[in-house]
């Protein structure tokens, strides 16, 4: 799988003299609209916040799968492990596995260069082949993976487009780590994914919205 979230600060030039307490106060970070979803798995619950304001196409697609029960009974089936950096490192992947009875139409790609989201620890990112082909499979990151963010100046289309972040884990990273640590089948999987398939996939028993106060 294949980087940038930048916050800009506007500096105002004040008259010479001591700054007032009000001037010294920092502007609070912006807040954006989200929807909360719980993924009840056979290893425990994962609660995620979906970025419906910043990544509306991708987040709304995920919510449609939730609302239509298309994730219920699917599995986390992949644990990609990276042996560099802080451990554990890598991602887990789950969802519909292109089941024609579950998937709906592919969605337009929302690069991180447009949404302002980044592939950080706990991020939810759409799994796909080419941009614009994502349906109902997604990944959760164990560590920051800036290489998966869009790099608009890259000559390589794979890096230029990056992957689409659409939410993040707010509870249950211990469950994500437990799934990631589960045994894999060294012979399962094709190509560069060989050896990344969980020997016993972890069931997503139910995915549902949590009403917000």
Short mmCIF file of C-alpha atoms in Angstrom, two decimals:
data_model
loop_
_atom_site.label_atom_id
_atom_site.label_comp_id
_atom_site.label_asym_id
_atom_site.label_seq_id
_atom_site.Cartn_x
_atom_site.Cartn_y
_atom_site.Cartn_z
CA UNK A 1 0.00 0.00 0.00
CA UNK A 2 1.03 3.17 -0.69
CA UNK A 3 1.98 11.07 2.05
CA UNK A 4 0.19 15.42 4.33
CA UNK A 5 -1.73 17.21 6.83
CA UNK A 6 -0.60 20.82 7.23
CA UNK A 7 -2.05 23.39 9.59
CA UNK A 8 -1.37 27.03 8.73
CA UNK A 9 -1.16 29.80 11.34
CA UNK A 10 -1.91 33.41 10.46
CA UNK A 11 0.48 35.72 12.28
CA UNK A 12 -0.77 39.21 12.93
CA UNK A 13 1.74 42.01 13.51
CA UNK A 14 0.78 43.77 16.71
CA UNK A 15 1.93 47.21 17.84
CA UNK A 16 5.06 47.34 19.92
CA UNK A 17 4.48 46.72 23.60
CA UNK A 18 3.43 43.93 25.89
CA UNK A 19 0.90 41.52 24.43
CA UNK A 20 -2.37 41.20 26.23
CA UNK A 21 -3.52 37.90 27.65
CA UNK A 22 -6.13 37.70 24.90
CA UNK A 23 -3.46 38.10 22.21
CA UNK A 24 -1.40 35.32 23.75
CA UNK A 25 -4.25 32.85 23.72
CA UNK A 26 -3.95 30.28 20.97
CA UNK A 27 -6.81 29.75 18.56
CA UNK A 28 -8.42 26.39 19.37
CA UNK A 29 -8.05 23.70 16.69
CA UNK A 30 -10.84 23.45 14.18
CA UNK A 31 -13.44 20.76 14.73
CA UNK A 32 -15.12 18.84 11.93
CA UNK A 33 -18.28 16.81 11.65
CA UNK A 34 -17.95 13.07 12.28
CA UNK A 35 -20.14 10.02 12.72
CA UNK A 36 -19.27 7.32 15.26
CA UNK A 37 -19.44 3.63 14.40
CA UNK A 38 -18.71 0.56 16.50
CA UNK A 39 -17.24 -2.54 14.91
CA UNK A 40 -18.12 -5.48 17.13
CA UNK A 41 -15.56 -8.19 16.38
CA UNK A 42 -14.91 -11.66 17.75
CA UNK A 43 -11.85 -10.22 19.53
CA UNK A 44 -13.50 -7.11 20.96
CA UNK A 45 -14.97 -3.76 19.95
CA UNK A 46 -13.36 -1.07 17.80
CA UNK A 47 -14.97 2.38 17.87
CA UNK A 48 -14.22 4.70 14.96
CA UNK A 49 -14.99 8.31 14.04
CA UNK A 50 -15.79 8.79 10.35
CA UNK A 51 -14.81 12.11 8.76
CA UNK A 52 -18.13 12.92 7.11
CA UNK A 53 -17.20 16.58 6.65
CA UNK A 54 -13.64 16.31 5.38
CA UNK A 55 -13.98 13.03 3.45
CA UNK A 56 -17.72 12.94 2.67
CA UNK A 57 -17.65 10.58 -0.31
CA UNK A 58 -15.59 7.91 1.43
CA UNK A 59 -17.16 8.25 4.87
CA UNK A 60 -20.70 8.19 3.47
CA UNK A 61 -19.82 5.09 1.46
CA UNK A 62 -18.64 3.34 4.65
CA UNK A 63 -21.82 4.41 6.45
CA UNK A 64 -23.94 2.94 3.68
CA UNK A 65 -22.23 -0.40 4.20
CA UNK A 66 -22.90 -0.05 7.94
CA UNK A 67 -26.54 0.99 7.59
CA UNK A 68 -27.30 -1.79 5.09
CA UNK A 69 -25.60 -4.45 7.28
CA UNK A 70 -23.10 -5.22 4.52
CA UNK A 71 -20.19 -5.53 6.99
CA UNK A 72 -22.04 -7.86 9.36
CA UNK A 73 -20.46 -11.31 9.12
CA UNK A 74 -17.41 -10.14 7.16
CA UNK A 75 -13.90 -10.50 8.59
CA UNK A 76 -10.55 -8.91 9.18
CA UNK A 77 -8.47 -11.21 7.01
CA UNK A 78 -5.05 -9.57 6.59
CA UNK A 79 -2.25 -8.46 8.92
CA UNK A 80 0.61 -6.69 7.16
CA UNK A 81 3.64 -6.50 9.45
CA UNK A 82 6.54 -4.11 8.98
CA UNK A 83 9.78 -4.91 10.78
CA UNK A 84 11.03 -1.31 10.95
CA UNK A 85 10.12 1.59 13.21
CA UNK A 86 8.23 1.43 16.48
CA UNK A 87 6.49 -1.88 16.98
CA UNK A 88 3.92 -3.17 16.30
CA UNK A 89 3.97 -1.65 12.83
CA UNK A 90 1.82 -2.26 9.78
CA UNK A 91 -1.93 -2.55 9.27
CA UNK A 92 -4.92 -4.83 9.40
CA UNK A 93 -7.41 -5.13 6.56
CA UNK A 94 -11.00 -6.26 6.49
CA UNK A 95 -14.34 -5.88 4.78
CA UNK A 96 -16.31 -7.41 1.95
CA UNK A 97 -13.44 -8.97 -0.04
CA UNK A 98 -15.23 -8.03 -3.27
CA UNK A 99 -18.16 -10.30 -2.46
CA UNK A 100 -20.66 -9.48 -5.25
CA UNK A 101 -23.54 -10.00 -2.81
CA UNK A 102 -22.16 -7.28 -0.53
CA UNK A 103 -20.32 -4.65 -2.56
CA UNK A 104 -21.90 -1.58 -4.07
CA UNK A 105 -20.58 0.70 -6.81
CA UNK A 106 -16.97 1.93 -6.51
CA UNK A 107 -16.49 5.46 -5.26
CA UNK A 108 -14.45 8.44 -6.43
CA UNK A 109 -11.00 8.74 -4.87
CA UNK A 110 -10.58 11.41 -2.15
CA UNK A 111 -6.81 12.00 -1.81
CA UNK A 112 -5.34 13.25 1.44
CA UNK A 113 -4.06 16.31 -0.44
CA UNK A 114 -7.71 17.39 -0.71
CA UNK A 115 -9.14 16.18 2.60
CA UNK A 116 -6.24 17.26 4.83
CA UNK A 117 -6.29 13.89 6.60
CA UNK A 118 -3.19 11.75 7.07
CA UNK A 119 -2.21 8.13 7.46
CA UNK A 120 -1.43 8.22 11.17
CA UNK A 121 -1.76 5.57 13.86
CA UNK A 122 -5.37 4.48 14.06
CA UNK A 123 -6.35 5.89 10.66
CA UNK A 124 -8.96 4.14 8.54
CA UNK A 125 -7.97 4.00 4.87
CA UNK A 126 -9.72 2.50 1.86
CA UNK A 127 -8.18 -0.58 0.30
CA UNK A 128 -8.21 -0.55 -3.50
CA UNK A 129 -6.34 -1.34 -6.69
CA UNK A 130 -6.55 1.77 -8.89
CA UNK A 131 -7.95 5.14 -7.74
CA UNK A 132 -11.71 5.11 -8.08
CA UNK A 133 -12.10 1.37 -7.53
CA UNK A 134 -12.60 1.28 -3.73
CA UNK A 135 -15.75 -0.49 -2.53
CA UNK A 136 -16.06 -2.20 0.85
CA UNK A 137 -12.56 -3.12 2.04
CA UNK A 138 -10.56 -0.96 4.43
CA UNK A 139 -7.40 -0.89 6.53
CA UNK A 140 -6.55 0.32 10.04
CA UNK A 141 -2.99 1.52 10.63
CA UNK A 142 -0.85 0.52 13.59
CA UNK A 143 1.66 3.37 13.08
CA UNK A 144 2.01 6.54 11.03
CA UNK A 145 2.51 5.72 7.34
CA UNK A 146 3.14 9.02 5.50
CA UNK A 147 4.15 7.10 2.37
CA UNK A 148 0.46 6.27 1.93
CA UNK A 149 -0.53 9.96 1.78
CA UNK A 150 -0.98 11.63 -1.60
CA UNK A 151 2.16 13.17 -3.07
CA UNK A 152 0.87 15.51 -5.80
CA UNK A 153 4.36 16.34 -7.10
CA UNK A 154 5.38 12.72 -7.61
CA UNK A 155 5.89 11.37 -11.13
CA UNK A 156 4.65 7.98 -9.97
CA UNK A 157 0.83 7.79 -10.14
CA UNK A 158 0.74 5.33 -7.24
CA UNK A 159 2.46 7.83 -4.94
CA UNK A 160 0.75 10.87 -6.47
CA UNK A 161 -2.75 9.63 -5.67
CA UNK A 162 -2.02 7.89 -2.39
CA UNK A 163 -4.80 6.24 -0.42
CA UNK A 164 -7.98 7.74 1.03
CA UNK A 165 -8.18 8.29 4.79
CA UNK A 166 -11.77 8.65 6.01
CA UNK A 167 -11.68 8.18 9.78
CA UNK A 168 -9.74 7.09 12.84
CA UNK A 169 -10.03 4.77 15.83
CA UNK A 170 -11.18 6.46 19.04
CA UNK A 171 -11.45 3.31 21.18
CA UNK A 172 -10.12 -0.20 20.76
CA UNK A 173 -6.58 0.12 19.43
CA UNK A 174 -5.75 -2.75 21.78
CA UNK A 175 -8.16 -4.87 19.74
CA UNK A 176 -6.54 -3.68 16.50
CA UNK A 177 -3.14 -4.69 17.89
CA UNK A 178 -4.45 -8.08 19.00
CA UNK A 179 -5.83 -8.78 15.52
CA UNK A 180 -2.52 -7.66 14.01
CA UNK A 181 -0.63 -10.06 16.29
CA UNK A 182 -2.80 -13.08 15.46
CA UNK A 183 -1.15 -15.97 13.59
CA UNK A 184 -0.90 -15.76 9.81
CA UNK A 185 -0.80 -18.53 7.23
CA UNK A 186 2.65 -18.42 5.58
CA UNK A 187 1.29 -19.98 2.40
CA UNK A 188 -1.92 -17.96 2.00
CA UNK A 189 -2.18 -14.86 -0.16
CA UNK A 190 -0.84 -14.02 -3.58
CA UNK A 191 2.18 -12.01 -4.71
CA UNK A 192 3.47 -9.52 -2.17
CA UNK A 193 0.54 -10.31 0.15
CA UNK A 194 1.63 -13.92 0.59
CA UNK A 195 2.09 -14.67 4.27
CA UNK A 196 -0.10 -11.74 5.37
CA UNK A 197 -3.43 -13.59 5.56
CA UNK A 198 -4.70 -14.41 9.04
CA UNK A 199 -4.82 -18.14 9.72
CA UNK A 200 -8.17 -17.59 11.46
CA UNK A 201 -9.89 -14.43 10.19
CA UNK A 202 -11.49 -12.26 12.86
CA UNK A 203 -15.22 -11.83 12.36
CA UNK A 204 -16.90 -8.44 12.22
CA UNK A 205 -20.05 -9.57 13.99
CA UNK A 206 -21.87 -6.28 13.59
CA UNK A 207 -21.12 -2.72 12.49
CA UNK A 208 -23.51 -0.03 13.70
CA UNK A 209 -23.74 3.69 14.33
CA UNK A 210 -23.50 5.11 17.84
CA UNK A 211 -25.84 7.99 18.50
CA UNK A 212 -23.93 11.11 19.48
CA UNK A 213 -25.07 13.48 22.22
#
